[in-house]
PDB file of C-alpha atoms in Angstrom:
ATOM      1  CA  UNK A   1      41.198 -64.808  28.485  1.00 61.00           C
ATOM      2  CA  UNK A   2      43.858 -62.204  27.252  1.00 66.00           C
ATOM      3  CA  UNK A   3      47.379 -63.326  27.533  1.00 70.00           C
ATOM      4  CA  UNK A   4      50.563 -60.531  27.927  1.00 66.00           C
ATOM      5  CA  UNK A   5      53.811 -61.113  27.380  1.00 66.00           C
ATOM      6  CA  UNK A   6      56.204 -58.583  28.924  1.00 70.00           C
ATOM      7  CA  UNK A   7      53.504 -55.521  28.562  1.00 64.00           C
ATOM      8  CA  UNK A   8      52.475 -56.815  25.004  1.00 68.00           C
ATOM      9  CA  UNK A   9      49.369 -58.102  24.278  1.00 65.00           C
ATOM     10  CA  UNK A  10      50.005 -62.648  22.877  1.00 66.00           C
ATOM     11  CA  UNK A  11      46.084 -63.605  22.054  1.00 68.00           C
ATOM     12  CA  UNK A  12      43.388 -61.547  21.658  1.00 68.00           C
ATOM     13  CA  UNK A  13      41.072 -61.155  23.782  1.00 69.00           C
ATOM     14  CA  UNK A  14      37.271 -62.641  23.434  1.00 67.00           C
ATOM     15  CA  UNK A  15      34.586 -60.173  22.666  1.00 67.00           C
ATOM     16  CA  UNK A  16      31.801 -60.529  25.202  1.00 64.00           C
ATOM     17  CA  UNK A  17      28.214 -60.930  24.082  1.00 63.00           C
ATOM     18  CA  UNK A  18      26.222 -57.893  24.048  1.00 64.00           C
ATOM     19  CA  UNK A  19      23.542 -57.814  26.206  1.00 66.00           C
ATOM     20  CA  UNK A  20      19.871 -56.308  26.094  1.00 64.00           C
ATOM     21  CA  UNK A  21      18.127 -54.823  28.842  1.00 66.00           C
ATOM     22  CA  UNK A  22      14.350 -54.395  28.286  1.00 67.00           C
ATOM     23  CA  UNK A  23      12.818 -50.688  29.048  1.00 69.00           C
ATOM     24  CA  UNK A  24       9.448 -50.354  30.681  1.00 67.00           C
ATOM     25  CA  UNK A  25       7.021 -49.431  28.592  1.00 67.00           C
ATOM     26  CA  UNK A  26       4.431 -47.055  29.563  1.00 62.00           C
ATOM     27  CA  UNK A  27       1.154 -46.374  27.603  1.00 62.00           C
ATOM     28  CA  UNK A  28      -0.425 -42.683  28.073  1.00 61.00           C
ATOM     29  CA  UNK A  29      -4.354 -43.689  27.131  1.00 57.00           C
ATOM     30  CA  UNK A  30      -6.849 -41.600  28.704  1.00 58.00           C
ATOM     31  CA  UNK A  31      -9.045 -43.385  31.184  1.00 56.00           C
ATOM     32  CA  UNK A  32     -12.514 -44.418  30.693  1.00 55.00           C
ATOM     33  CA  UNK A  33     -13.787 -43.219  34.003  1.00 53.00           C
ATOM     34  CA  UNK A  34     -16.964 -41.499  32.853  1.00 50.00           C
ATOM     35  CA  UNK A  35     -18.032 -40.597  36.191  1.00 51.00           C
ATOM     36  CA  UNK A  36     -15.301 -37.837  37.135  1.00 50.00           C
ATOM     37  CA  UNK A  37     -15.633 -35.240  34.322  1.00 50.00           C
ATOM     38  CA  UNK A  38     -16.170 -31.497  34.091  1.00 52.00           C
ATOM     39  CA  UNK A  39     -14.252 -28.427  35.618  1.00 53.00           C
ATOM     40  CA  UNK A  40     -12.598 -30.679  38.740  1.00 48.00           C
ATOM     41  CA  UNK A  41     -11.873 -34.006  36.357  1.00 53.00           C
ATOM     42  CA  UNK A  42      -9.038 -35.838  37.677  1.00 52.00           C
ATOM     43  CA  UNK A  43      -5.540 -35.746  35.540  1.00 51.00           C
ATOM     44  CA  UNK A  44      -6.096 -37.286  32.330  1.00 53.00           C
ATOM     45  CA  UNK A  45      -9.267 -38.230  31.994  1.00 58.00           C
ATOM     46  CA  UNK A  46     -11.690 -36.916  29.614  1.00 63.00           C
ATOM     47  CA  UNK A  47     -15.516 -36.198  29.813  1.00 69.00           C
ATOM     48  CA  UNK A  48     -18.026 -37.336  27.276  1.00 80.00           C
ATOM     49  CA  UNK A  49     -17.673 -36.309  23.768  1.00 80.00           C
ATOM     50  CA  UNK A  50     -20.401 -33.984  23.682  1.00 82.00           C
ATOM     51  CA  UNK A  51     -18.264 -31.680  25.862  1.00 84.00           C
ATOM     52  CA  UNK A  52     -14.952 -31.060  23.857  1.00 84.00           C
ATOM     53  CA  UNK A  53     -17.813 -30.640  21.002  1.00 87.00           C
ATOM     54  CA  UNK A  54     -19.401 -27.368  22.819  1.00 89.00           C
ATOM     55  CA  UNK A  55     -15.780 -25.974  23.653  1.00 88.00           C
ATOM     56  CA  UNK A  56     -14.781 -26.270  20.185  1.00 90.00           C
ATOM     57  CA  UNK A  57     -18.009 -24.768  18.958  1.00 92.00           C
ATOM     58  CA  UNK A  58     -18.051 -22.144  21.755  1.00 93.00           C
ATOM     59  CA  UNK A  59     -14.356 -20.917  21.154  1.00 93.00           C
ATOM     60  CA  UNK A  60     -15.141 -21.322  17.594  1.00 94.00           C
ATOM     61  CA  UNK A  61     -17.759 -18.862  18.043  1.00 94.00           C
ATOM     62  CA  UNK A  62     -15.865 -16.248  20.132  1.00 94.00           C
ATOM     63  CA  UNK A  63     -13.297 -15.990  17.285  1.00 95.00           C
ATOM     64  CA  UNK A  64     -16.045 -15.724  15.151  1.00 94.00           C
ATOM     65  CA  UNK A  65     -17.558 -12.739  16.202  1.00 95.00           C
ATOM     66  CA  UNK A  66     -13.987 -11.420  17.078  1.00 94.00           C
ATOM     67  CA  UNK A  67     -13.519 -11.263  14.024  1.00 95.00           C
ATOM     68  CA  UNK A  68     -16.268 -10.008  12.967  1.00 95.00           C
ATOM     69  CA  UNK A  69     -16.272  -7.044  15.055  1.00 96.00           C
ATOM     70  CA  UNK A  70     -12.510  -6.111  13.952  1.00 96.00           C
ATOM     71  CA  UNK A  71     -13.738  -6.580  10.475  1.00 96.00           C
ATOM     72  CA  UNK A  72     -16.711  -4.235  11.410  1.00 96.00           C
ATOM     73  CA  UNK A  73     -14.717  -1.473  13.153  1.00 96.00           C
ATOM     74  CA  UNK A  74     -12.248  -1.600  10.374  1.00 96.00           C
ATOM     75  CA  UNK A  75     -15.122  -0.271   7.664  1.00 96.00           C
ATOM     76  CA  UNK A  76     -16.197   1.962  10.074  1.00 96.00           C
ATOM     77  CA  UNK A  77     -13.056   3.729   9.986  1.00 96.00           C
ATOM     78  CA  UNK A  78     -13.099   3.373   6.098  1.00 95.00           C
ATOM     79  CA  UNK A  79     -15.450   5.310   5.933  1.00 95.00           C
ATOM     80  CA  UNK A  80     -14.717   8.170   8.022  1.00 95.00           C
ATOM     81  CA  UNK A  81     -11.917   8.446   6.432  1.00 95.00           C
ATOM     82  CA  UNK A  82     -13.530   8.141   2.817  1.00 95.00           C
ATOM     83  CA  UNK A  83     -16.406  10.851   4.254  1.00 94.00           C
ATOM     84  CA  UNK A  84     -13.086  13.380   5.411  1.00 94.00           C
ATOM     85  CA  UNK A  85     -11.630  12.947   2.299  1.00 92.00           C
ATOM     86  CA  UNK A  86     -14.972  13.918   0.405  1.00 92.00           C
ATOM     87  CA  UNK A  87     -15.051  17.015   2.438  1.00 93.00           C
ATOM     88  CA  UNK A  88     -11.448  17.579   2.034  1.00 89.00           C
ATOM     89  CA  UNK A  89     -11.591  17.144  -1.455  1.00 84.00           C
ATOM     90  CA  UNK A  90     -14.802  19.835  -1.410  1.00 87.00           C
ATOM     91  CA  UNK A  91     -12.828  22.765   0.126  1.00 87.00           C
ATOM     92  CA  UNK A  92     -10.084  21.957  -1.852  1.00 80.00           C
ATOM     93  CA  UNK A  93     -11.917  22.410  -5.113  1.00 80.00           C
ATOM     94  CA  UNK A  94     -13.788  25.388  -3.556  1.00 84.00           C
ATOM     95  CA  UNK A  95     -11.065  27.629  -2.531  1.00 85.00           C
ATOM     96  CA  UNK A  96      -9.829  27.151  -5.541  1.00 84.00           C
ATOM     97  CA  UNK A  97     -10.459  29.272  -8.497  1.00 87.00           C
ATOM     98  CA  UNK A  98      -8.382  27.570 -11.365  1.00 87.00           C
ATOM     99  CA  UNK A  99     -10.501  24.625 -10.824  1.00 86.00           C
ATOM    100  CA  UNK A 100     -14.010  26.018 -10.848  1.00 85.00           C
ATOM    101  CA  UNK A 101     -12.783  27.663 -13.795  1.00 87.00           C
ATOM    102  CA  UNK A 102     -10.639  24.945 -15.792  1.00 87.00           C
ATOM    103  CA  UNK A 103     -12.064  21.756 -14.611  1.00 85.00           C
ATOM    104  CA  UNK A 104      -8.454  20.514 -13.580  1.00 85.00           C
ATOM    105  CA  UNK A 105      -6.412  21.255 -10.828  1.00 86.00           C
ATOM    106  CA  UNK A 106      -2.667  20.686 -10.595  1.00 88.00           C
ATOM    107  CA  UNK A 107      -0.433  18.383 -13.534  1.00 88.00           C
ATOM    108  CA  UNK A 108       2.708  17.563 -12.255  1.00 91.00           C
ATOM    109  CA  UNK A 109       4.439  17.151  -8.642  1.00 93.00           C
ATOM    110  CA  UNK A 110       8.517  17.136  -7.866  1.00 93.00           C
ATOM    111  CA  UNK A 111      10.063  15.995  -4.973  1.00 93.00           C
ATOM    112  CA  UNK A 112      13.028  17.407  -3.631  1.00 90.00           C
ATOM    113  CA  UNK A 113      14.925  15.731  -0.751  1.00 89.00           C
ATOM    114  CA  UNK A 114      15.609  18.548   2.185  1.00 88.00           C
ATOM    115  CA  UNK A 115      19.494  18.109   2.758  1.00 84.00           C
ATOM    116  CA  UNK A 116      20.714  18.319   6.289  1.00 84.00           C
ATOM    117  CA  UNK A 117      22.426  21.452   7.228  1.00 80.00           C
ATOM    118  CA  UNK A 118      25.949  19.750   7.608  1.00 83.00           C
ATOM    119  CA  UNK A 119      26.137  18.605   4.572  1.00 83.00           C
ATOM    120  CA  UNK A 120      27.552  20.528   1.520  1.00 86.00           C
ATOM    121  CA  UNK A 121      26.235  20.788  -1.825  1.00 83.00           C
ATOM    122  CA  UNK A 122      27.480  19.376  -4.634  1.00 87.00           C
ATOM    123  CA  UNK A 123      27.427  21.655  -7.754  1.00 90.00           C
ATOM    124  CA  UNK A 124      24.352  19.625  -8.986  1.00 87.00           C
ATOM    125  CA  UNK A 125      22.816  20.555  -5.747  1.00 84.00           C
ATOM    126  CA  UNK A 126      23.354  24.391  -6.354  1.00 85.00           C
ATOM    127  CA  UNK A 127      22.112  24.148 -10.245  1.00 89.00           C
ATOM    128  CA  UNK A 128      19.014  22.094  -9.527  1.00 85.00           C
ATOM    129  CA  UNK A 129      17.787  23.910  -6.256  1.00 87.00           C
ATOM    130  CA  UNK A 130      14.425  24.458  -5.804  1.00 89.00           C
ATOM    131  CA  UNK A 131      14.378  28.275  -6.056  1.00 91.00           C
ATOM    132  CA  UNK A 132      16.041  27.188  -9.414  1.00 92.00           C
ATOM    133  CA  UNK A 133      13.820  24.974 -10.922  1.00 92.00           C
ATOM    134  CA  UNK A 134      10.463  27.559  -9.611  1.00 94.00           C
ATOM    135  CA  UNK A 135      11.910  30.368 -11.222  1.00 94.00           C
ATOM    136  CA  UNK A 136      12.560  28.272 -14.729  1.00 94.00           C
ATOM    137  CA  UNK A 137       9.102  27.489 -14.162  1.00 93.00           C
ATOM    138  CA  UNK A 138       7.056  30.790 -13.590  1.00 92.00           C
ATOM    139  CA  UNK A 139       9.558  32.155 -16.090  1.00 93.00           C
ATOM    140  CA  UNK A 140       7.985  29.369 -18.520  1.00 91.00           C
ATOM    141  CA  UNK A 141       4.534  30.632 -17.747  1.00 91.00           C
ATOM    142  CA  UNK A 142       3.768  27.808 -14.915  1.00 92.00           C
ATOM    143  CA  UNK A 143       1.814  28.133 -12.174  1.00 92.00           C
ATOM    144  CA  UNK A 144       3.274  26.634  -8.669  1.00 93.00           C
ATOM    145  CA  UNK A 145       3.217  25.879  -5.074  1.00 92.00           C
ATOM    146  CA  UNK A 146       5.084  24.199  -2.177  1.00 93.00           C
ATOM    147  CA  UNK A 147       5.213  22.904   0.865  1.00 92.00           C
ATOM    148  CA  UNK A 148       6.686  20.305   3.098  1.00 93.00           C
ATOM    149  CA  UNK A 149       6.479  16.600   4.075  1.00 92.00           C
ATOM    150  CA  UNK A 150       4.527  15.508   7.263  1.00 91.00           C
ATOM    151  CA  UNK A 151       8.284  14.863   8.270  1.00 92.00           C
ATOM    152  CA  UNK A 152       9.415  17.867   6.969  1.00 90.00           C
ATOM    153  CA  UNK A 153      12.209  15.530   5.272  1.00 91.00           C
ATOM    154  CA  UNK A 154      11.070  16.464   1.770  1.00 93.00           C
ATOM    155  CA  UNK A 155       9.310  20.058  -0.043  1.00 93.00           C
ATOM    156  CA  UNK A 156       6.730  18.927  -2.385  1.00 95.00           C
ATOM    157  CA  UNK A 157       6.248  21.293  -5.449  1.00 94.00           C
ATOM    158  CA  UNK A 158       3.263  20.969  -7.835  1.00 94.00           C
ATOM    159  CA  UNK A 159       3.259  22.516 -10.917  1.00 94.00           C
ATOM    160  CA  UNK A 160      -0.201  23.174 -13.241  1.00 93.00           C
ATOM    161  CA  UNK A 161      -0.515  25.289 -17.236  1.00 92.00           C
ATOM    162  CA  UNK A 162      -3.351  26.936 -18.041  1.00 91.00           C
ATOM    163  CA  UNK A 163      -4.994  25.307 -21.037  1.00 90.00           C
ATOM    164  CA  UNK A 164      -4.125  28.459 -23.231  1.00 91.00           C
ATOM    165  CA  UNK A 165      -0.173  27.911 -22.431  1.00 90.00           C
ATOM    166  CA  UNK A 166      -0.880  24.382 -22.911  1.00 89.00           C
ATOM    167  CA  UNK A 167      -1.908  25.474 -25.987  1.00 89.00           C
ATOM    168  CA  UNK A 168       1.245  27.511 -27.102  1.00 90.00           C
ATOM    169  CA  UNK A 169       3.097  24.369 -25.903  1.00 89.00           C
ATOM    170  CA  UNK A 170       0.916  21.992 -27.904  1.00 90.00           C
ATOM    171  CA  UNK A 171       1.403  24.385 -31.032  1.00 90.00           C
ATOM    172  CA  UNK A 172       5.423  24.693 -30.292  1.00 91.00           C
ATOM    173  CA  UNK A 173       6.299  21.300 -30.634  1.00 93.00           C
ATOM    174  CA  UNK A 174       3.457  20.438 -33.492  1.00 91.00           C
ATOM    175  CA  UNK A 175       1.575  18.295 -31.382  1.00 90.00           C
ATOM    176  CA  UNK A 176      -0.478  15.541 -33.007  1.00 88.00           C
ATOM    177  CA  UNK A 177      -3.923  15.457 -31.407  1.00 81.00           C
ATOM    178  CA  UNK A 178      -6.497  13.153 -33.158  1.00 83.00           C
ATOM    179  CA  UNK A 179      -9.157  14.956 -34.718  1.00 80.00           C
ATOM    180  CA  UNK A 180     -13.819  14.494 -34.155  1.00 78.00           C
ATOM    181  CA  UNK A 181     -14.807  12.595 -36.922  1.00 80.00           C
ATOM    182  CA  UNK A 182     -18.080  13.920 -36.584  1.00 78.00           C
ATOM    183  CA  UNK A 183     -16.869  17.660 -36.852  1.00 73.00           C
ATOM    184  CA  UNK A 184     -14.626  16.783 -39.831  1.00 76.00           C
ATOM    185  CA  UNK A 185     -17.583  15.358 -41.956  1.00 78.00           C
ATOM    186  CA  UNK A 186     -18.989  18.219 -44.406  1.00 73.00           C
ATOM    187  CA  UNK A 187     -22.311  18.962 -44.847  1.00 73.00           C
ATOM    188  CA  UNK A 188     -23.874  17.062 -48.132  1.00 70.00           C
ATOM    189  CA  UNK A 189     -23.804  19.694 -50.839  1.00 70.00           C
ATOM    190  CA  UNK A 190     -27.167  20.936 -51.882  1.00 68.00           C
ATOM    191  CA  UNK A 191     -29.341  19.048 -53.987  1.00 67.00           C
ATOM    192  CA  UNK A 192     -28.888  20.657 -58.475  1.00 66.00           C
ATOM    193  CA  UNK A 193     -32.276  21.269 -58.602  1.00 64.00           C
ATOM    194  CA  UNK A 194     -32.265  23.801 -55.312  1.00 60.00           C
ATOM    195  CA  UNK A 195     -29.349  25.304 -57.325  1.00 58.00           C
ATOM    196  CA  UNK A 196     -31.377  26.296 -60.553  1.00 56.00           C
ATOM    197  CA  UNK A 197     -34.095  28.365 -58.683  1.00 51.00           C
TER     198      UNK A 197
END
């Protein structure tokens, strides 16, 4: 026992014992009853094996050919898209006369950002605009064209030579182009004898 003395504690007090009281235990097996299985089985009891074996195999099989399908669909539309571009790619090339008659079509494409109509251009802005850099360009002997994004967020410009400026170019800054060795070789000078008749 604890004993006070005016408020203030004299001996100290025992510590009791702890004490332990057991839990129940419950166990969560699955039954054995074989005899109540299928689509009404009572609450935790399984059927026979054979049965989670065909649902497995079953969904198995549905996300199998799932698949498959998506996977099918998904080429179809590869290739209706590769078969538009082909035909794309066709009128393209037809309409167009450089190409039938170069073998090339365009060389180059800029980029330029479309600014937003509050906001004011910098000096760069004004020096770099796009009517600037097109008329360096056809001043330079280019060819061009433009037009916008699908967002309209950006003007595309694509820029082509013809191989004869190419040429001028090529010639202006000395070029280095490697050479046909088989064009280079020289004949084999004719044989003395040929010489003498």
């Amino acid at each position: 026992m604890c004993e006070y003395s005016e408020g203030l504690l004299v001996s100290p007090c025992p510590t009791p014992a702890p004490s332990f009281t057991p839990q129940p235990s419950f166990t969560y097996a699955p039954t054995s009853n074989t005899t109540s299985w299928g689509l009404f089985a009572a609450a935790g009891s399984y059927g026979p094996w054979w049965v989670s074996l065909v649902g497995v195999v079953g969904v198995t099989l549905v996300m199998g050919l799932g698949i498959k399908q998506v996977l099918w669909m998904a080429e179809q539309k590869r290739k209706r898209i590769e078969k538009n571009l082909k035909r794309l790619r066709k009128r393209i090339i037809d309409s167009d006369d450089f190409y039938k008659e170069h073998g090339y079509s365009w060389d180059w494409a800029f980029v330029f950002n479309v600014a937003e109509a509050e906001d004011k251009p910098t000096e760069y802005m004004r020096k770099n605009s796009v009517r600037n850099v097109v008329t360096k360009l056809s001043e330079a002997g280019l060819q061009t064209t433009m037009f916008y994004s699908v967002q309209q967020d950006e003007v595309y410009l694509k820029i082509r030579a013809t191989p004869e400026r190419l040429k001028v170019e090529a010639d202006r800054i000395n070029l280095q182009v490697p050479l046909n060795a088989d064009l280079l070789k020289a004949p084999p000078p004719p044989h003395p004898r040929l010489l003498l008749k």
